[in-house]
CSV table of C-alpha atoms and ligand atoms in Angstrom, one decimal:
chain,number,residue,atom,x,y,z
C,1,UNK,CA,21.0,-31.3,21.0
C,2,UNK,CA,18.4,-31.8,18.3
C,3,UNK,CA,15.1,-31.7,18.8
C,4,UNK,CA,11.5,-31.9,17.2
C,5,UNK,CA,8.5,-31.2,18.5
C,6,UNK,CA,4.9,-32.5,16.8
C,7,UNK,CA,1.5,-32.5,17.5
C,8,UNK,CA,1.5,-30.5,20.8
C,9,UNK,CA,4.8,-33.2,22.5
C,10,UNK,CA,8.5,-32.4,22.1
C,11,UNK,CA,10.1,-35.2,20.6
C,12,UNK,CA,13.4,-36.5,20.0
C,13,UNK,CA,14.3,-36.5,16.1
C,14,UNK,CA,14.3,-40.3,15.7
C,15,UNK,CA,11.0,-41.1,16.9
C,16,UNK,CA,9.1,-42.0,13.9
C,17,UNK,CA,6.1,-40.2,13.8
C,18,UNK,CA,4.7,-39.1,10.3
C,19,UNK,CA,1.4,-39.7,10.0
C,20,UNK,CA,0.9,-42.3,6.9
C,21,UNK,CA,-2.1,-39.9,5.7
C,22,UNK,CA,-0.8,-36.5,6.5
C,23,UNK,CA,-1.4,-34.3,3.3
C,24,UNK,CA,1.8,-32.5,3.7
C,25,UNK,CA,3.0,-36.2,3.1
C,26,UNK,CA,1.1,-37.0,0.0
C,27,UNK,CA,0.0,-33.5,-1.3
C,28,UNK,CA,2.6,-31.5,-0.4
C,29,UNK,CA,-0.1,-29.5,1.2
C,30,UNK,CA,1.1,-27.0,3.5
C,31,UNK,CA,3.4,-24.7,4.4
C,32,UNK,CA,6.9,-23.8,6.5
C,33,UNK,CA,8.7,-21.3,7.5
C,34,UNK,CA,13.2,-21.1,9.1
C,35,UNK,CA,14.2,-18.6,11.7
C,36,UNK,CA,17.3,-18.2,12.3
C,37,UNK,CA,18.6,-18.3,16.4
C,38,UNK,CA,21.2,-16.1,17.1
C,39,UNK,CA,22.4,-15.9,20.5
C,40,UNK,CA,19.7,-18.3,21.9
C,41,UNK,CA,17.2,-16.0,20.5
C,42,UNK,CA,14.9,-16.1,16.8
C,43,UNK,CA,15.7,-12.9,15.2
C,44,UNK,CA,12.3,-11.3,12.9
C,45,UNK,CA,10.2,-14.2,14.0
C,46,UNK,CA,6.8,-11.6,13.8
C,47,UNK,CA,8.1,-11.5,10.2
C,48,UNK,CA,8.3,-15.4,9.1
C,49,UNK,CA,4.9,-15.4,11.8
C,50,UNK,CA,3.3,-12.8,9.3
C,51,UNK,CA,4.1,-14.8,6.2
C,52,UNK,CA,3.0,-17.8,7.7
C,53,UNK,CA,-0.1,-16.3,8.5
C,54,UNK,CA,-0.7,-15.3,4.8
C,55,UNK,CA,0.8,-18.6,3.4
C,56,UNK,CA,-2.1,-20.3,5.5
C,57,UNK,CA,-4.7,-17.5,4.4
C,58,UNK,CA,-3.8,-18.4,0.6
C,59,UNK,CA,-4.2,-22.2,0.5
C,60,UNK,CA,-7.6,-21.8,2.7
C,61,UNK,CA,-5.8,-23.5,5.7
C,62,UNK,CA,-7.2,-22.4,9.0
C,63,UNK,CA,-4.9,-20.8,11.3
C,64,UNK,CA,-5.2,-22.9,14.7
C,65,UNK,CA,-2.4,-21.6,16.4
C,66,UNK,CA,-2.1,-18.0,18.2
C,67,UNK,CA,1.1,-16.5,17.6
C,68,UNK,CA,1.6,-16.6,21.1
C,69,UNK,CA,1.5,-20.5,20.7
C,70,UNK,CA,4.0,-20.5,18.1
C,71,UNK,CA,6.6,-17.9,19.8
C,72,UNK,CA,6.5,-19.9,23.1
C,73,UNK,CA,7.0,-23.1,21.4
C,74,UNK,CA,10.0,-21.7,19.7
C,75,UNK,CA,11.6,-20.3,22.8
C,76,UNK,CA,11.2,-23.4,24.4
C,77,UNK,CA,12.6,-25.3,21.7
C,78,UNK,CA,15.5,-23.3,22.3
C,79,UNK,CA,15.7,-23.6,25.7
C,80,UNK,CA,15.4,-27.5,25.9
C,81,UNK,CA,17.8,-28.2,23.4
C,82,UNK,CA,20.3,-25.7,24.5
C,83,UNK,CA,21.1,-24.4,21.2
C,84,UNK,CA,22.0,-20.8,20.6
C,85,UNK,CA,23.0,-20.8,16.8
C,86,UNK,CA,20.4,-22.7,14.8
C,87,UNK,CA,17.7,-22.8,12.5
C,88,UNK,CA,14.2,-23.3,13.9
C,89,UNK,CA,11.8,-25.0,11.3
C,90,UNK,CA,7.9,-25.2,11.5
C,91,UNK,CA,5.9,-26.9,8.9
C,92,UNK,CA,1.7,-26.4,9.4
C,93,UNK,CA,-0.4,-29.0,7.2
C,94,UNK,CA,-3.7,-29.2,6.2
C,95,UNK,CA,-4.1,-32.4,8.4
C,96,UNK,CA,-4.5,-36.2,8.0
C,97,UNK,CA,-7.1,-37.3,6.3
C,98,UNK,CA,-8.5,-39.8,3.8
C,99,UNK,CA,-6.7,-39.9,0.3
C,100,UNK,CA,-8.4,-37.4,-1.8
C,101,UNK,CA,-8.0,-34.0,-3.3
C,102,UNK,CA,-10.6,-31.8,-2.4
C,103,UNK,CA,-10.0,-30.8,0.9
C,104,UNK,CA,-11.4,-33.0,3.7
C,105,UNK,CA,-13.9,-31.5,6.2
C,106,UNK,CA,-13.0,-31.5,10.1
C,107,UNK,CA,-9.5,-32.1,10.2
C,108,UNK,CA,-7.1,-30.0,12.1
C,109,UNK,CA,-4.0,-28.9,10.6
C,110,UNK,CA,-0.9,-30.3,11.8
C,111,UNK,CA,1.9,-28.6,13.6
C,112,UNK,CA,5.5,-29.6,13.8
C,113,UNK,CA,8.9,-28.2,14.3
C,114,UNK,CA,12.8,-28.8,14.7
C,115,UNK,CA,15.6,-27.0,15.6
C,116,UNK,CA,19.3,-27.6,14.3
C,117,UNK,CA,22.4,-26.4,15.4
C,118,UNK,CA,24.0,-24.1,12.3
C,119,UNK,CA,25.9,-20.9,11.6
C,120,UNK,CA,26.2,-19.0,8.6
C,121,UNK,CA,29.2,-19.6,6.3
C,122,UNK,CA,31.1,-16.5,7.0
C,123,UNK,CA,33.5,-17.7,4.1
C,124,UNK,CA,31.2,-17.7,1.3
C,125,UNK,CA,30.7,-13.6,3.2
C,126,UNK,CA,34.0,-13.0,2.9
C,127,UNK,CA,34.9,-14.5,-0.7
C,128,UNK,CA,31.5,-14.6,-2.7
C,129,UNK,CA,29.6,-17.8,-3.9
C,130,UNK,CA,29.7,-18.9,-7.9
C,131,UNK,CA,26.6,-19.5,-9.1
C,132,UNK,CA,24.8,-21.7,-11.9
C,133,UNK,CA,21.6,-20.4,-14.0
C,134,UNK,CA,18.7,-22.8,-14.0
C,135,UNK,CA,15.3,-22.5,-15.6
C,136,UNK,CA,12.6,-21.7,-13.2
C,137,UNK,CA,10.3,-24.1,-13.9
C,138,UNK,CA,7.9,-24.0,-10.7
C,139,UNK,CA,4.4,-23.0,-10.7
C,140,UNK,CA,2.9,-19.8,-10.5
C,141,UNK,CA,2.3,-19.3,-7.0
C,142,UNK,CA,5.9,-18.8,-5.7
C,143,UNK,CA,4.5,-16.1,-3.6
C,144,UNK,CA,3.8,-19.2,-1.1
C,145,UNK,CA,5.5,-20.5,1.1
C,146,UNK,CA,4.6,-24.1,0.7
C,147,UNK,CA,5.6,-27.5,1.3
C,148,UNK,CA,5.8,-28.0,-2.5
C,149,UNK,CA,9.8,-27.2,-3.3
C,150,UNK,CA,10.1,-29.7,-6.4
C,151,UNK,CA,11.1,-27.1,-8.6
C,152,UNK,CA,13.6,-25.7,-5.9
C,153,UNK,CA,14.9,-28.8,-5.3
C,154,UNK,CA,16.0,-29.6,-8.8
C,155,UNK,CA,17.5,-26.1,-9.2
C,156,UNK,CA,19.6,-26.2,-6.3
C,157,UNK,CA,21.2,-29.7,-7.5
C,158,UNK,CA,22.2,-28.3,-10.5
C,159,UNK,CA,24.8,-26.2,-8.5
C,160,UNK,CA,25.5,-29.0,-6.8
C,161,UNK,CA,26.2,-30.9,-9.7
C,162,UNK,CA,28.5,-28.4,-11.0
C,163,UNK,CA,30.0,-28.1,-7.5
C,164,UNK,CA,28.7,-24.4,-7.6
C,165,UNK,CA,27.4,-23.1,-4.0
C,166,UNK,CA,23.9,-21.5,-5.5
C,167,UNK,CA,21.5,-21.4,-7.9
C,168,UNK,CA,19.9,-18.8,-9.3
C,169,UNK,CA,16.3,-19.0,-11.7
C,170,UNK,CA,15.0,-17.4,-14.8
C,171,UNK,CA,11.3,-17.6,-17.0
C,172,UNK,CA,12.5,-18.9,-20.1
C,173,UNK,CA,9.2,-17.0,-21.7
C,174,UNK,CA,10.8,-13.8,-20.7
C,175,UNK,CA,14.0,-14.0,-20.2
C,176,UNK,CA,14.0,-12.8,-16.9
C,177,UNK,CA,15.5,-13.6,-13.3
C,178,UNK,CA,13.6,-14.1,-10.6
C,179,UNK,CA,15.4,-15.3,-7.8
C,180,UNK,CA,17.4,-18.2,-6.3
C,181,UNK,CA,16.9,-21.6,-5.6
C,182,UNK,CA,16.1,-20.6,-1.9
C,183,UNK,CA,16.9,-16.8,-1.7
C,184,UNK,CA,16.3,-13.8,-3.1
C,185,UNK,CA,18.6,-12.2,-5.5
C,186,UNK,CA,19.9,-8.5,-6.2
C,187,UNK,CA,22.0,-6.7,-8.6
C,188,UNK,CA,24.0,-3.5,-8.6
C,189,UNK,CA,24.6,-1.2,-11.7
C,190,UNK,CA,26.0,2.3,-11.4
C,191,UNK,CA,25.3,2.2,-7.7
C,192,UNK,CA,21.6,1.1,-8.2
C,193,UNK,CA,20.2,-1.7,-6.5
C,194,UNK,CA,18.0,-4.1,-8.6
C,195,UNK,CA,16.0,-7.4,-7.7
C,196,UNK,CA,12.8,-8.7,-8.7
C,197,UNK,CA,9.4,-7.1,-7.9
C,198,UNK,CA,7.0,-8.5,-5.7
C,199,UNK,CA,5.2,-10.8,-7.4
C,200,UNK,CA,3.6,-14.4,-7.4
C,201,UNK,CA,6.8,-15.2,-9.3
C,202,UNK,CA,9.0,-15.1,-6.1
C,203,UNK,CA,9.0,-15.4,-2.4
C,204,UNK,CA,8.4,-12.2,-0.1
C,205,UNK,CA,11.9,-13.1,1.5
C,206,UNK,CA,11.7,-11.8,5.1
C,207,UNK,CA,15.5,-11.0,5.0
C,208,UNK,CA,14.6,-9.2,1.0
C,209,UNK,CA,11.8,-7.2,3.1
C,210,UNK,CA,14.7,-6.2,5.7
C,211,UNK,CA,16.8,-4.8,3.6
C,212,UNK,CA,14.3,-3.4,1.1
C,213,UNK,CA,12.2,-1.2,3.7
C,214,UNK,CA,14.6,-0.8,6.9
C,215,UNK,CA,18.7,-1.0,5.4
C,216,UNK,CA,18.4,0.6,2.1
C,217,UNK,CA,16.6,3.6,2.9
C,218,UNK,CA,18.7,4.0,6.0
C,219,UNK,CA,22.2,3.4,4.5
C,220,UNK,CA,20.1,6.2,1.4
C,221,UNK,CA,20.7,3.7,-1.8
C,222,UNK,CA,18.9,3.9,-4.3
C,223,UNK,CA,16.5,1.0,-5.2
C,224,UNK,CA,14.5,-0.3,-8.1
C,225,UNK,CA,12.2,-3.4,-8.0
C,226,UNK,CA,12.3,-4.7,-11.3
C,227,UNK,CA,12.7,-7.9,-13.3
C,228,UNK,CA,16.4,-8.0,-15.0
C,229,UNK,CA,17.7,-10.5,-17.5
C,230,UNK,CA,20.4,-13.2,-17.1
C,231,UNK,CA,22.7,-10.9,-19.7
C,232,UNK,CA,22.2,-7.6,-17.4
C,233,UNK,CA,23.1,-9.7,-14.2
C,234,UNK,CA,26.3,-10.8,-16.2
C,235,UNK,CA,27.6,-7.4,-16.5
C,236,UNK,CA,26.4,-5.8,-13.0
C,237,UNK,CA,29.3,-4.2,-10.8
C,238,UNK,CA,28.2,-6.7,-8.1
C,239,UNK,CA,25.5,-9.2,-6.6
C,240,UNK,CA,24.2,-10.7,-3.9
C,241,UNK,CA,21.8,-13.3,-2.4
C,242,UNK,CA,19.3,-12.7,0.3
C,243,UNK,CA,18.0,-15.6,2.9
C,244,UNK,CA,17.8,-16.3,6.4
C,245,UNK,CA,20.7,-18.5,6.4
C,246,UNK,CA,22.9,-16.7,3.7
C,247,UNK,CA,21.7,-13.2,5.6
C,248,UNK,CA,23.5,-10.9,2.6
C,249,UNK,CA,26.0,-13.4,0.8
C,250,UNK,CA,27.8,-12.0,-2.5
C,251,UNK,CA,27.8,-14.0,-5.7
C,252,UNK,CA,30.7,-13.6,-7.4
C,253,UNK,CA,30.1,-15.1,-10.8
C,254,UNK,CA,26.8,-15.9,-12.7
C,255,UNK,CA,27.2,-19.1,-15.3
C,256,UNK,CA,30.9,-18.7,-15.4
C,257,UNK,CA,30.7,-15.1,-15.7
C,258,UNK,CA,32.7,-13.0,-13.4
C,259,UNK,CA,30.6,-10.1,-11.6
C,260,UNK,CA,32.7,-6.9,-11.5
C,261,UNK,CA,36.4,-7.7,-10.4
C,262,UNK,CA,35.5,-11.1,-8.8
C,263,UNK,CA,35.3,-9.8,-5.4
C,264,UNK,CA,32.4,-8.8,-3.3
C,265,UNK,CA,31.1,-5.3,-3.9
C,266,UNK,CA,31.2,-2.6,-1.3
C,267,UNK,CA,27.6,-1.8,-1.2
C,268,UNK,CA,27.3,-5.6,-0.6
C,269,UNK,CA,29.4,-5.0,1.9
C,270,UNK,CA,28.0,-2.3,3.8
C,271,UNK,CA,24.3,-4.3,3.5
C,272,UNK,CA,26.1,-7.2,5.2
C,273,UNK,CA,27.4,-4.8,8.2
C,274,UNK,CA,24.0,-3.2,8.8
C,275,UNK,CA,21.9,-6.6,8.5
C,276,UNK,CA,24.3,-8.0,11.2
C,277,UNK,CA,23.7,-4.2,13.3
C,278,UNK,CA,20.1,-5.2,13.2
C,279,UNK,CA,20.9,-8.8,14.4
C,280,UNK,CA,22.9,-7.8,17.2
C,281,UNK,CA,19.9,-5.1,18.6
C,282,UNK,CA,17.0,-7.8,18.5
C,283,UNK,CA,19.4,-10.7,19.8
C,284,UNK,CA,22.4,-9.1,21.5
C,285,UNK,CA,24.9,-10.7,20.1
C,286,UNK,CA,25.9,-12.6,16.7
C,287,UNK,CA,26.6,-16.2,18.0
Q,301,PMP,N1,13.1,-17.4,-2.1
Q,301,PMP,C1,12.9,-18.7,-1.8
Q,301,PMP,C2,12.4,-19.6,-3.0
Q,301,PMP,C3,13.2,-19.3,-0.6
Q,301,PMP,O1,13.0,-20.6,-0.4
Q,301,PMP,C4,13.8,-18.4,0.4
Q,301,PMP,C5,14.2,-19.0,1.7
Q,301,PMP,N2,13.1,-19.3,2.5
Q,301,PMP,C6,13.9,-17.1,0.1
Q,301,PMP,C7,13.6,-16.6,-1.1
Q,301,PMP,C8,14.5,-16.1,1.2
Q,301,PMP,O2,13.5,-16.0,2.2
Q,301,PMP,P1,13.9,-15.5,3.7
Q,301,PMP,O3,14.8,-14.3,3.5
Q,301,PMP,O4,12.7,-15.3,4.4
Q,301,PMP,O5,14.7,-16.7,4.2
């Protein structure tokens, strides 16, 4: 069963309650974070709690919520609606408040949260995803987390419209890739692992951060953070998205290019394997 839960009550997901002058309504001005439940259990929630903590830290939102708050609200979440393969999703905003810019004074940030059944397409693992290029035309704070996902919104459609499965982005001014339209994106060449630096030009993907400091050093690839072009992503032996929900999905073909023979790599394959190892020690099992 679904369930939402907002300002400090667990609610059911048709009860109206947004908040005509909440500024994650009008601004956009806040921020969110999905954690995956496998198993009846969040798997890396100190991770999205981390980057949650920063997202609030850069847009000068007060944090008003122990971690301890948030982990016990997720795990009742879980336990209420019965769900054991879903996505948990929290949203913090500034508050409600008058109409105005400038941030208002004395106004606690708002809290809310739902989970949703889901499970991760195990087809688009096995076979690859095709993928459009898009423009990256959002700001220059990608870095956070925010309610703000106009730019990622219009990306993603543009699959969509091409009845493509993902999106990935590139700066027109230089040409180069950043990531995709809600993931993180990597290239291999010659048995060298590329994707994008950190930067304010993409998100700190807690699934990228898995695989770039616990799998690939373990599994003893070799990695290089740094920004590659649209034509060198073309011609890589394989590729692969990053996400909570896509875990390690391969892309298959880039603009109606066809990476390496079509299928998905074996290095993408052996980062799959160990991502769900990892899955299966925090939450015990995979569904
Ligand atoms: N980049 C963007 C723009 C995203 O929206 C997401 C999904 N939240 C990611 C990368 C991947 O992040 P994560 O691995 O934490 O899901």
């Amino acid at each position: 069963m679904e369930l939402g839960f907002f300002d400090g009550e667990f609610i059911s997901m048709e009860e109206r309650r947004v908040q005509l002058e909440d500024r994650g309504y009008q601004f956009g001005d806040g921020i969110y974070e999905a954690t995956h439940v496998y198993n009846g259990k969040c798997f890396a929630l100190d991770r999205h709690l981390a980057r949650c903590r920063r997202s609030l830290r850069e847009l000068r939102i007060p944090i008003t919520y122990m971690d301890e708050e948030l982990i016990a609200i997720h795990e009742d979440l879980i336990k209420k609606s019965g769900i054991k393969n879903g996505v948990i999703y929290f949203q913090i905003t500034r508050g409600v408040a008058k109409r105005s810019h400038a941030f208002p004074e004395s106004v606690v940030p708002l809290l809310s949260m739902t989970i949703r059944e889901s499970k991760t397409n195990t087809k688009w693992q096995a076979e690859g995803i095709s993928c459009t290029l898009f423009e990256d035309i959002r700001w220059l704070r990608c870095d956070i987390k925010t309610l703000n996902l106009l730019g990622n919104v219009l990306a993603k459609q543009a699959s969509h419209d091409k009845n493509l499965q993902g999106t990935i982005q590139y700066r027109k001014d230089t040409n180069l890739i950043t990531e995709g339209s809600s993931s993180n994106f990597f290239v291999v060449k010659d048995g060298v692992i590329w994707t994008h630096p950190i930067s304010n030009l993409i998100l700190k993907g807690v699934t990228r951060s898995i695989l770039v400091e616990e799998i690939i050093p373990k599994l003893g690839y070799t990695l290089v953070e740094k920004a590659f072009s649209p034509e060198f992503a073309r011609y890589a032996d394989e590729a692969f998205a990053t996400s909570t929900s896509l875990e390690v999905t391969p892309v298959v073909s880039l603009d109606g290019t066809t990476i390496g023979d079509g299928k998905p790599g074996e290095i993408t394959k052996a980062l799959l394997a160990s991502y769900h190892e990892l899955v299966k020690k925090e939450c015990g099992a995979l569904s």
